[in-house]
mmCIF file with all atom_site columns, C-alpha atoms in Angstrom:
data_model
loop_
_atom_site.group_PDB
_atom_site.id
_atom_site.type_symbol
_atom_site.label_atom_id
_atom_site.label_alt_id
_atom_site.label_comp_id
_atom_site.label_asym_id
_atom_site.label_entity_id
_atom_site.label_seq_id
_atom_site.pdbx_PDB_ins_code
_atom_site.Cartn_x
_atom_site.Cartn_y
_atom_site.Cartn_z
_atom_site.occupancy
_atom_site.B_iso_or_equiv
_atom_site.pdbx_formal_charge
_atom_site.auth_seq_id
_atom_site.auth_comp_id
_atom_site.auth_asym_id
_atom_site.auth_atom_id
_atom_site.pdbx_PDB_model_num
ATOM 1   C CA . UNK A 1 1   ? 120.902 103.502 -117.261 1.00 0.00 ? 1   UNK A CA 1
ATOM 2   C CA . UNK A 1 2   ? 122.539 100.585 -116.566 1.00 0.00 ? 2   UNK A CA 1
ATOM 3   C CA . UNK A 1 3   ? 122.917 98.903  -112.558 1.00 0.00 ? 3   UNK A CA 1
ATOM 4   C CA . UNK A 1 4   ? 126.665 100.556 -112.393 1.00 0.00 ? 4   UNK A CA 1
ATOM 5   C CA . UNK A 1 5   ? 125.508 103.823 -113.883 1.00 0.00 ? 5   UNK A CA 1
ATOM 6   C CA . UNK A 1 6   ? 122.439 104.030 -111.251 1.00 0.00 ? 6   UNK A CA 1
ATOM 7   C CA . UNK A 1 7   ? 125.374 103.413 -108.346 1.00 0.00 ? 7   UNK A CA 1
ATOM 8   C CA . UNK A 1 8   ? 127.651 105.738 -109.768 1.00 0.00 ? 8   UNK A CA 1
ATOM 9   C CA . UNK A 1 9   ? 124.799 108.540 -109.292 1.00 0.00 ? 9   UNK A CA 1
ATOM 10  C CA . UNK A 1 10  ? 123.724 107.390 -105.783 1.00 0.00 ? 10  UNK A CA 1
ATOM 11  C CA . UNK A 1 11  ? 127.737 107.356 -104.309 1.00 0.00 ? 11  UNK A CA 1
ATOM 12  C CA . UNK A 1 12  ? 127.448 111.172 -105.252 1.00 0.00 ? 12  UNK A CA 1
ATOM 13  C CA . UNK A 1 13  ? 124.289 111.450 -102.962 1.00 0.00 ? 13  UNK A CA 1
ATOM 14  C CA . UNK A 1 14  ? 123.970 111.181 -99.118  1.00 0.00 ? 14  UNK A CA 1
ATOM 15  C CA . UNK A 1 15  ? 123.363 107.766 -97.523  1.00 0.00 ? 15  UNK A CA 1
ATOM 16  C CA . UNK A 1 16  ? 119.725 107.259 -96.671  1.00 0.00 ? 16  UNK A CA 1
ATOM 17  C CA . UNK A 1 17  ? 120.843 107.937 -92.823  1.00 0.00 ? 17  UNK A CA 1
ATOM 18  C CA . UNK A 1 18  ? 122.637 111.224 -93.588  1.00 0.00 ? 18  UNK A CA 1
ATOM 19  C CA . UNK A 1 19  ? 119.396 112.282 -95.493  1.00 0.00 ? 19  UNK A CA 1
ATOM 20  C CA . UNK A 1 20  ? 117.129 110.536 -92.274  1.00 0.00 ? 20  UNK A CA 1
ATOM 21  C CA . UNK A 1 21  ? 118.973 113.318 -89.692  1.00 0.00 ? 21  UNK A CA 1
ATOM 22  C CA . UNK A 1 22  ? 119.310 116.204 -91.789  1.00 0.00 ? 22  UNK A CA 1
ATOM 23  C CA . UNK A 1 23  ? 115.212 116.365 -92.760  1.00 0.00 ? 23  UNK A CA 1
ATOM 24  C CA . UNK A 1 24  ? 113.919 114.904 -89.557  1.00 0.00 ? 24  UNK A CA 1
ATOM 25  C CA . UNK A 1 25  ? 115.959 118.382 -87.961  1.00 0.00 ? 25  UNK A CA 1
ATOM 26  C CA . UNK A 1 26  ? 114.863 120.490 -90.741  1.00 0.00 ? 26  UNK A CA 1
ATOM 27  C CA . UNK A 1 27  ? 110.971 119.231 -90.052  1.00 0.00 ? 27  UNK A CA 1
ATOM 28  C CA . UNK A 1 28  ? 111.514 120.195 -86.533  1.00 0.00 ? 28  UNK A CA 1
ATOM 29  C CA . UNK A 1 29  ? 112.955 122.686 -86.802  1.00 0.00 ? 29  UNK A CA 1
ATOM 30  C CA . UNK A 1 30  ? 109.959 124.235 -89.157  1.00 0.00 ? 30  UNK A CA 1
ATOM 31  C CA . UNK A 1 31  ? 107.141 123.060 -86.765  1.00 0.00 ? 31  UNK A CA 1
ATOM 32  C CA . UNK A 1 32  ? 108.763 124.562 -83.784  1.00 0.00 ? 32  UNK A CA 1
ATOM 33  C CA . UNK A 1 33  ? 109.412 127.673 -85.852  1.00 0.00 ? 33  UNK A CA 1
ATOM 34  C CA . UNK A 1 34  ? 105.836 127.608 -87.039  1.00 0.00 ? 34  UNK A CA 1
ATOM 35  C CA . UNK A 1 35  ? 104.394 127.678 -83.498  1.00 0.00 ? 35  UNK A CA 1
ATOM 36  C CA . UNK A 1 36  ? 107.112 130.474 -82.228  1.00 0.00 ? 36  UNK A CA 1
ATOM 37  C CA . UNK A 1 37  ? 106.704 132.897 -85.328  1.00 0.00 ? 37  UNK A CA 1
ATOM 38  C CA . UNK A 1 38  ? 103.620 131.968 -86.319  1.00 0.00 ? 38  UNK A CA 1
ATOM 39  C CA . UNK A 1 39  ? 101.845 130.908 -83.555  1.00 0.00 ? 39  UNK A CA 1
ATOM 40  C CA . UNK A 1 40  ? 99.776  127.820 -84.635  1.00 0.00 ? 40  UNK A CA 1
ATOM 41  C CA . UNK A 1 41  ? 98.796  124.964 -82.346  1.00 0.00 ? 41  UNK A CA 1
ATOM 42  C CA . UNK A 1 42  ? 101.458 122.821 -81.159  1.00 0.00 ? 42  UNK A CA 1
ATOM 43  C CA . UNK A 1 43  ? 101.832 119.643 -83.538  1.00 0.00 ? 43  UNK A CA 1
ATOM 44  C CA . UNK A 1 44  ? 100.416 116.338 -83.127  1.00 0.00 ? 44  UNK A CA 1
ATOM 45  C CA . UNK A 1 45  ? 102.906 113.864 -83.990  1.00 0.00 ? 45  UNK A CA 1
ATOM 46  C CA . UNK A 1 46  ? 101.552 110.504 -86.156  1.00 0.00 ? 46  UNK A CA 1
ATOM 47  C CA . UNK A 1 47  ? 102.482 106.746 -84.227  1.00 0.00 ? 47  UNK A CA 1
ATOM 48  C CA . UNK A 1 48  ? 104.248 105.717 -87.555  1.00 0.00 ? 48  UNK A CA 1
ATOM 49  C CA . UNK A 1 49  ? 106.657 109.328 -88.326  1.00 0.00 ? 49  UNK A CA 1
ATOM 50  C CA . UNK A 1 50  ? 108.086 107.270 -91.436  1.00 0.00 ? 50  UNK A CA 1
ATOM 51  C CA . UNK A 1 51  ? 107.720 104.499 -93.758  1.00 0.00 ? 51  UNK A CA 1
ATOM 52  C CA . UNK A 1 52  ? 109.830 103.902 -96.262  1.00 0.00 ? 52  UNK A CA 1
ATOM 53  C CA . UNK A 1 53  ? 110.398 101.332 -99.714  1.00 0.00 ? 53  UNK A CA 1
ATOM 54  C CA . UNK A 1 54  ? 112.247 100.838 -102.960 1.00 0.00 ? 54  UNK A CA 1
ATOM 55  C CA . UNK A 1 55  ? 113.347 103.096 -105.332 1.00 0.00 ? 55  UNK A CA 1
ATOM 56  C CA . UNK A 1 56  ? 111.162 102.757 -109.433 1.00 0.00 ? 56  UNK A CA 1
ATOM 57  C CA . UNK A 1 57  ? 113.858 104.891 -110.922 1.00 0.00 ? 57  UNK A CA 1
ATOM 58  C CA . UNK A 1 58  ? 116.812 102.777 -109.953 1.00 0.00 ? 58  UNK A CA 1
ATOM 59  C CA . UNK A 1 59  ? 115.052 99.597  -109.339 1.00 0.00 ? 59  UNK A CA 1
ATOM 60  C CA . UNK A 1 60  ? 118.243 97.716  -110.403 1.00 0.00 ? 60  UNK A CA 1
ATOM 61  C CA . UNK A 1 61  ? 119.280 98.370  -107.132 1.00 0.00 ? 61  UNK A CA 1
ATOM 62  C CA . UNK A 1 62  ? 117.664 97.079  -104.045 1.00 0.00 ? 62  UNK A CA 1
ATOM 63  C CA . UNK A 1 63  ? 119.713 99.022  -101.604 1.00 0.00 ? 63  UNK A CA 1
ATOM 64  C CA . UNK A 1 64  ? 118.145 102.525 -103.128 1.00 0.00 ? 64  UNK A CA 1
ATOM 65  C CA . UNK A 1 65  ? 115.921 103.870 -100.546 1.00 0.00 ? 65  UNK A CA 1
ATOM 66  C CA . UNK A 1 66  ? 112.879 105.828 -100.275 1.00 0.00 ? 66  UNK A CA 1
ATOM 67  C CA . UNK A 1 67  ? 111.236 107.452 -97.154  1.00 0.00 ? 67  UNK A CA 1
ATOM 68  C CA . UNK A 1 68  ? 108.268 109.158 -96.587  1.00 0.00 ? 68  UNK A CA 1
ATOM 69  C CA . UNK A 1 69  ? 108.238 111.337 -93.258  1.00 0.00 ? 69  UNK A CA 1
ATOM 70  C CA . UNK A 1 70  ? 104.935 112.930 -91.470  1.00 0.00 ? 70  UNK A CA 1
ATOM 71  C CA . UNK A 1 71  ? 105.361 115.806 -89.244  1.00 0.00 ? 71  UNK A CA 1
ATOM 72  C CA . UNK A 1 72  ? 101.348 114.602 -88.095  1.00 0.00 ? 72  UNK A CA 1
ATOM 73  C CA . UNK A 1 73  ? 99.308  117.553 -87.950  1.00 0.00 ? 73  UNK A CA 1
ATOM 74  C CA . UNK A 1 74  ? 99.042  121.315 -85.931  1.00 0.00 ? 74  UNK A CA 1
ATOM 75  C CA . UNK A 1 75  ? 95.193  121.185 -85.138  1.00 0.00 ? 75  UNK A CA 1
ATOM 76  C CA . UNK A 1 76  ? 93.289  123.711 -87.168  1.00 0.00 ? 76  UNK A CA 1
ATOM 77  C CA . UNK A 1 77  ? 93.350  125.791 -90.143  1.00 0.00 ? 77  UNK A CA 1
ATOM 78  C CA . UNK A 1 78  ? 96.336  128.378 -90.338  1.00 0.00 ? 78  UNK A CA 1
ATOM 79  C CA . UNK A 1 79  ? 94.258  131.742 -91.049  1.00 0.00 ? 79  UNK A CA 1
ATOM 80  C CA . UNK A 1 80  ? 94.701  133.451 -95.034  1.00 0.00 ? 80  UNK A CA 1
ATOM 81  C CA . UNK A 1 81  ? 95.830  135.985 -93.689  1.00 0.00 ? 81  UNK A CA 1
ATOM 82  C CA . UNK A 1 82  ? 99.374  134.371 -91.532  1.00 0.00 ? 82  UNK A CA 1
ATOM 83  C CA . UNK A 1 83  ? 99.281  131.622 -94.654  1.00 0.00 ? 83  UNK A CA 1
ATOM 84  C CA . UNK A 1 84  ? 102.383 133.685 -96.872  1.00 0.00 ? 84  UNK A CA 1
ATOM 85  C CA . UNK A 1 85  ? 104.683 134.464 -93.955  1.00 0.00 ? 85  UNK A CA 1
ATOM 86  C CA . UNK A 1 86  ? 104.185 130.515 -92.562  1.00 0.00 ? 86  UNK A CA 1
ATOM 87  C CA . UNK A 1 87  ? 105.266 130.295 -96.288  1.00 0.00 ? 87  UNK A CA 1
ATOM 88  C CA . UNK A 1 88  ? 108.378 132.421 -96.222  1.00 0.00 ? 88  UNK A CA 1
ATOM 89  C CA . UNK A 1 89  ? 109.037 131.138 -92.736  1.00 0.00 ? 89  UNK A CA 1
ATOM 90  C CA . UNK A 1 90  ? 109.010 127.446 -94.569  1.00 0.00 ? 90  UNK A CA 1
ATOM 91  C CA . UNK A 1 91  ? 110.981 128.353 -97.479  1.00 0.00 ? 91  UNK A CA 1
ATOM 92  C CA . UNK A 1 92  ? 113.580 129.847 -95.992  1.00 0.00 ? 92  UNK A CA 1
ATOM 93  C CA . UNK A 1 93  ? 114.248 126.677 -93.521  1.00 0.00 ? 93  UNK A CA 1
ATOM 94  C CA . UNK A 1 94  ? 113.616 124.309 -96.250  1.00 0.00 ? 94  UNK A CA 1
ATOM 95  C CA . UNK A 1 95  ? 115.992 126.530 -98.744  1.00 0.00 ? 95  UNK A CA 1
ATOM 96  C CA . UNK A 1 96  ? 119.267 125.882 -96.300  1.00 0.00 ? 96  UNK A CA 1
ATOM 97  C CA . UNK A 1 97  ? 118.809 122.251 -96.989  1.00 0.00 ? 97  UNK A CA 1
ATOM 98  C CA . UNK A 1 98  ? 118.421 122.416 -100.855 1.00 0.00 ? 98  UNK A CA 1
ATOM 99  C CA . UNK A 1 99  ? 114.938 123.135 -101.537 1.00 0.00 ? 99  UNK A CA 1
ATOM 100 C CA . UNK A 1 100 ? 112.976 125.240 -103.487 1.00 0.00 ? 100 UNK A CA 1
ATOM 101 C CA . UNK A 1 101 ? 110.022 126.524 -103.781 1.00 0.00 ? 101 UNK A CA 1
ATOM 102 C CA . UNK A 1 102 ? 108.193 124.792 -106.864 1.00 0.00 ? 102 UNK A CA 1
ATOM 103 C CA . UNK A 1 103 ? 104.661 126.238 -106.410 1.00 0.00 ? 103 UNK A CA 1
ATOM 104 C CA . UNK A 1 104 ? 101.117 125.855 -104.981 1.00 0.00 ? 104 UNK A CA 1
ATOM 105 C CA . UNK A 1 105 ? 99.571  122.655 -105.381 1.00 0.00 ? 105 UNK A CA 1
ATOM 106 C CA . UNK A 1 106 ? 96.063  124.268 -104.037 1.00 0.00 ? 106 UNK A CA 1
ATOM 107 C CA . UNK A 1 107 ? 95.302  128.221 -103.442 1.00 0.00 ? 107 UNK A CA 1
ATOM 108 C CA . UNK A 1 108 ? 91.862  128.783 -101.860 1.00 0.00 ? 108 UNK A CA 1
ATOM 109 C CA . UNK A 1 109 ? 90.647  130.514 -99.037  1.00 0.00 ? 109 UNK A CA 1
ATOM 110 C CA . UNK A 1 110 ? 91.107  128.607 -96.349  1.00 0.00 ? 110 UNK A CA 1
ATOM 111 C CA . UNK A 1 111 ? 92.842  125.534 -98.234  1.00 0.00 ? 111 UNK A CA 1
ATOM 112 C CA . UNK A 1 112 ? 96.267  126.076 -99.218  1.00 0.00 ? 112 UNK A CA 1
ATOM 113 C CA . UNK A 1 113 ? 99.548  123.786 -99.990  1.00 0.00 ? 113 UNK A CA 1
ATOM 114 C CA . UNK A 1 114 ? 102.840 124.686 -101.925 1.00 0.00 ? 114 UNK A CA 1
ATOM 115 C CA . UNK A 1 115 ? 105.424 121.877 -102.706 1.00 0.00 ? 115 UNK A CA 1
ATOM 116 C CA . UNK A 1 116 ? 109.433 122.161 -102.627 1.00 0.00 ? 116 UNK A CA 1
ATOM 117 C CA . UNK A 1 117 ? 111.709 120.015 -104.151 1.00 0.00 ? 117 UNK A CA 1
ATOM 118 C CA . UNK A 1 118 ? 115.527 119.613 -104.193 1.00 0.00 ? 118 UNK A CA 1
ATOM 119 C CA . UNK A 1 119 ? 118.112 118.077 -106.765 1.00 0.00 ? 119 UNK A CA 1
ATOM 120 C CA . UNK A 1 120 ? 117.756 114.500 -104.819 1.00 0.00 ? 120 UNK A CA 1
ATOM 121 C CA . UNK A 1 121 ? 114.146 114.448 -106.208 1.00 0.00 ? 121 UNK A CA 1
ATOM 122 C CA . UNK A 1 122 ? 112.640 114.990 -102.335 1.00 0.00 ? 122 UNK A CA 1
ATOM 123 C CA . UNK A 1 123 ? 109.346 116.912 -102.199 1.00 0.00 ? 123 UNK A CA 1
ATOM 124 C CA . UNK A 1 124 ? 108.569 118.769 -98.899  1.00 0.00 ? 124 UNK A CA 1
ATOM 125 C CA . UNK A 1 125 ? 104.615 119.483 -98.840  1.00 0.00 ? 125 UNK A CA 1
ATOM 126 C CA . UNK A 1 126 ? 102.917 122.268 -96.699  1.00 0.00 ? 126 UNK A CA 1
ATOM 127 C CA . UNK A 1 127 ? 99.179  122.711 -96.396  1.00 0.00 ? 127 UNK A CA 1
ATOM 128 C CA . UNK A 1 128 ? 96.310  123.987 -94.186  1.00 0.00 ? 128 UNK A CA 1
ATOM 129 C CA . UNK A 1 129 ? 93.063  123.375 -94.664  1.00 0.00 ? 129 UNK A CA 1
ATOM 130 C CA . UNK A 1 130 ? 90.923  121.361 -91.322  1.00 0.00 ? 130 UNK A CA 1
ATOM 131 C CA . UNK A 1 131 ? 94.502  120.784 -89.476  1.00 0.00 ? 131 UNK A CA 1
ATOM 132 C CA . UNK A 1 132 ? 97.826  122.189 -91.062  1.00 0.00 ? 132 UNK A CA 1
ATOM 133 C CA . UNK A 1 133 ? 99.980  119.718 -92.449  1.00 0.00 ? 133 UNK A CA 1
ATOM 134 C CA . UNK A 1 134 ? 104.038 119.361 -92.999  1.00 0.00 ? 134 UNK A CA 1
ATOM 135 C CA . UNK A 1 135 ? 105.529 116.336 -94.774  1.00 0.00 ? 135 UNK A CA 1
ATOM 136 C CA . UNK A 1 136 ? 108.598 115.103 -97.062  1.00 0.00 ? 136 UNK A CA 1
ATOM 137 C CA . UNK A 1 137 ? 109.431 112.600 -99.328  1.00 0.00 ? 137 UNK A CA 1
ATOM 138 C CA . UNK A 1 138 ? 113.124 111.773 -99.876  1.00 0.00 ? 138 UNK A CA 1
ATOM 139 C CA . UNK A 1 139 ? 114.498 110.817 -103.575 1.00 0.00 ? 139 UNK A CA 1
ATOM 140 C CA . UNK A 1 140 ? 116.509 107.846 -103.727 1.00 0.00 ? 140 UNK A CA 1
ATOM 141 C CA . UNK A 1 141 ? 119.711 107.030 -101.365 1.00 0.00 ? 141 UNK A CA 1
ATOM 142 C CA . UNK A 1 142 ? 121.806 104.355 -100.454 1.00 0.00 ? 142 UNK A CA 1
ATOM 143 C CA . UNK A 1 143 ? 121.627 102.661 -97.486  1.00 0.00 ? 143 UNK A CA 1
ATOM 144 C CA . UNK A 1 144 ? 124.850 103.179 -95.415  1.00 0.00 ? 144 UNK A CA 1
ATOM 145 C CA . UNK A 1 145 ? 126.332 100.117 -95.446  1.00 0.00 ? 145 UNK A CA 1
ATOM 146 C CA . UNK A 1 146 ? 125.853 99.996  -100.028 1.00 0.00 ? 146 UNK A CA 1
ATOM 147 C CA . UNK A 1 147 ? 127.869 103.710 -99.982  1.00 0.00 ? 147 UNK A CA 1
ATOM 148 C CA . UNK A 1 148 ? 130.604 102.329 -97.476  1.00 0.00 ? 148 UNK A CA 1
ATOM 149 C CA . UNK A 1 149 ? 131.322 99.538  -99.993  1.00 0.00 ? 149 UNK A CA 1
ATOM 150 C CA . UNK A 1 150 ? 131.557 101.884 -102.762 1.00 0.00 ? 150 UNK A CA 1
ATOM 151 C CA . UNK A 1 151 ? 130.343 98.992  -105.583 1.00 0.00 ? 151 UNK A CA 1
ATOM 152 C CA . UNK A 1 152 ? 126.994 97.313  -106.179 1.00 0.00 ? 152 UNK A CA 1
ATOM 153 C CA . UNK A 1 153 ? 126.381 94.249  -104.399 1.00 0.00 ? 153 UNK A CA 1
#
C-alpha cells in the first residue's frame, strides 16, 4: 500500500485523540461497573496509564499512532463462579464502542482472559488470575493535527 493509500485509510478513522477519550471512558466506565455489579476490589491505577509508539503496518507514515492503555489492576482473583457475568458485563460496554468478543486467550480455574477486538485493529484484554486485569491496545490513528490537514506531510 503505498504512503497516500495508508492516509487515505487513516482520514476514514478517528484521530488518535478522539480514540484517547472514547476508550479511556469506556475503561472507566467497565472498572466502575465491575466493582458496582460485580463487586470486585476497587482498582489500582498504574503511574504510567499509557504509552504509546509508531504504527508497523503503516510505517510510511510517522504521524500513525499507537497506544497502549492499563486500567492497573483490582487486587485479587475474580471468583469462577462471578468470571462469565464480569464477562457479559465487559462485552456489553466494550460492544457500544465497536468491539467484539474474539475469544478466551486462557480458561482455567482460577486464571481466565478473553480478548475483543474492533475494525480499527484495537484489542481490549480482560483477565483474572492473582489481581484482575483490564487493558487496550488501539490500532493505528492519526494524530489530530495529520487528519486536520487532510494530506500526508
Amino acid at each position: 500500500m503505498s504512503k497516500d493509500e495508508q492516509y487515505a485509510e487513516l482520514l476514514k478513522r478517528p484521530d488518535i485523540e478522539q480514540i484517547h477519550d472514547e476508550y479511556t471512558k469506556m475503561l472507566e466506565e467497565i472498572r466502575n461497573e465491575l466493582v458496582a455489579q460485580i463487586g470486585i476490589a476497587p482498582w489500582v491505577p498504574k503511574d504510567e496509564p499509557f504509552s504509546g509508539s509508531g504504527c508497523a503496518e503503516f510505517s510510511d507514515l510517522s504521524e500513525a499512532h499507537k497506544r497502549r492503555y492499563s486500567s492497573g489492576h483490582s487486587p485479587g482473583n475474580l471468583p469462577d463462579a462471578r468470571w462469565a457475568d464480569a464477562v457479559k458485563l465487559v462485552e456489553s460496554i466494550a460492544g457500544r464502542h465497536g468491539f467484539k468478543l474474539h475469544g478466551a486467550v486462557v480458561d482455567r480455574p482460577s486464571d481466565h482472559e478473553v480478548t475483543f477486538g474492533n475494525d480499527y485493529g484495537a484489542e481490549l484484554l480482560f483477565g483474572t488470575a492473582a489481581n484482575t486485569t483490564l487493558s487496550v491496545s488501539t490500532g493505528c490513528h492519526l494524530t489530530k493535527a495529520a487528519k486536520e490537514r487532510g494530506k500526508p506531510a
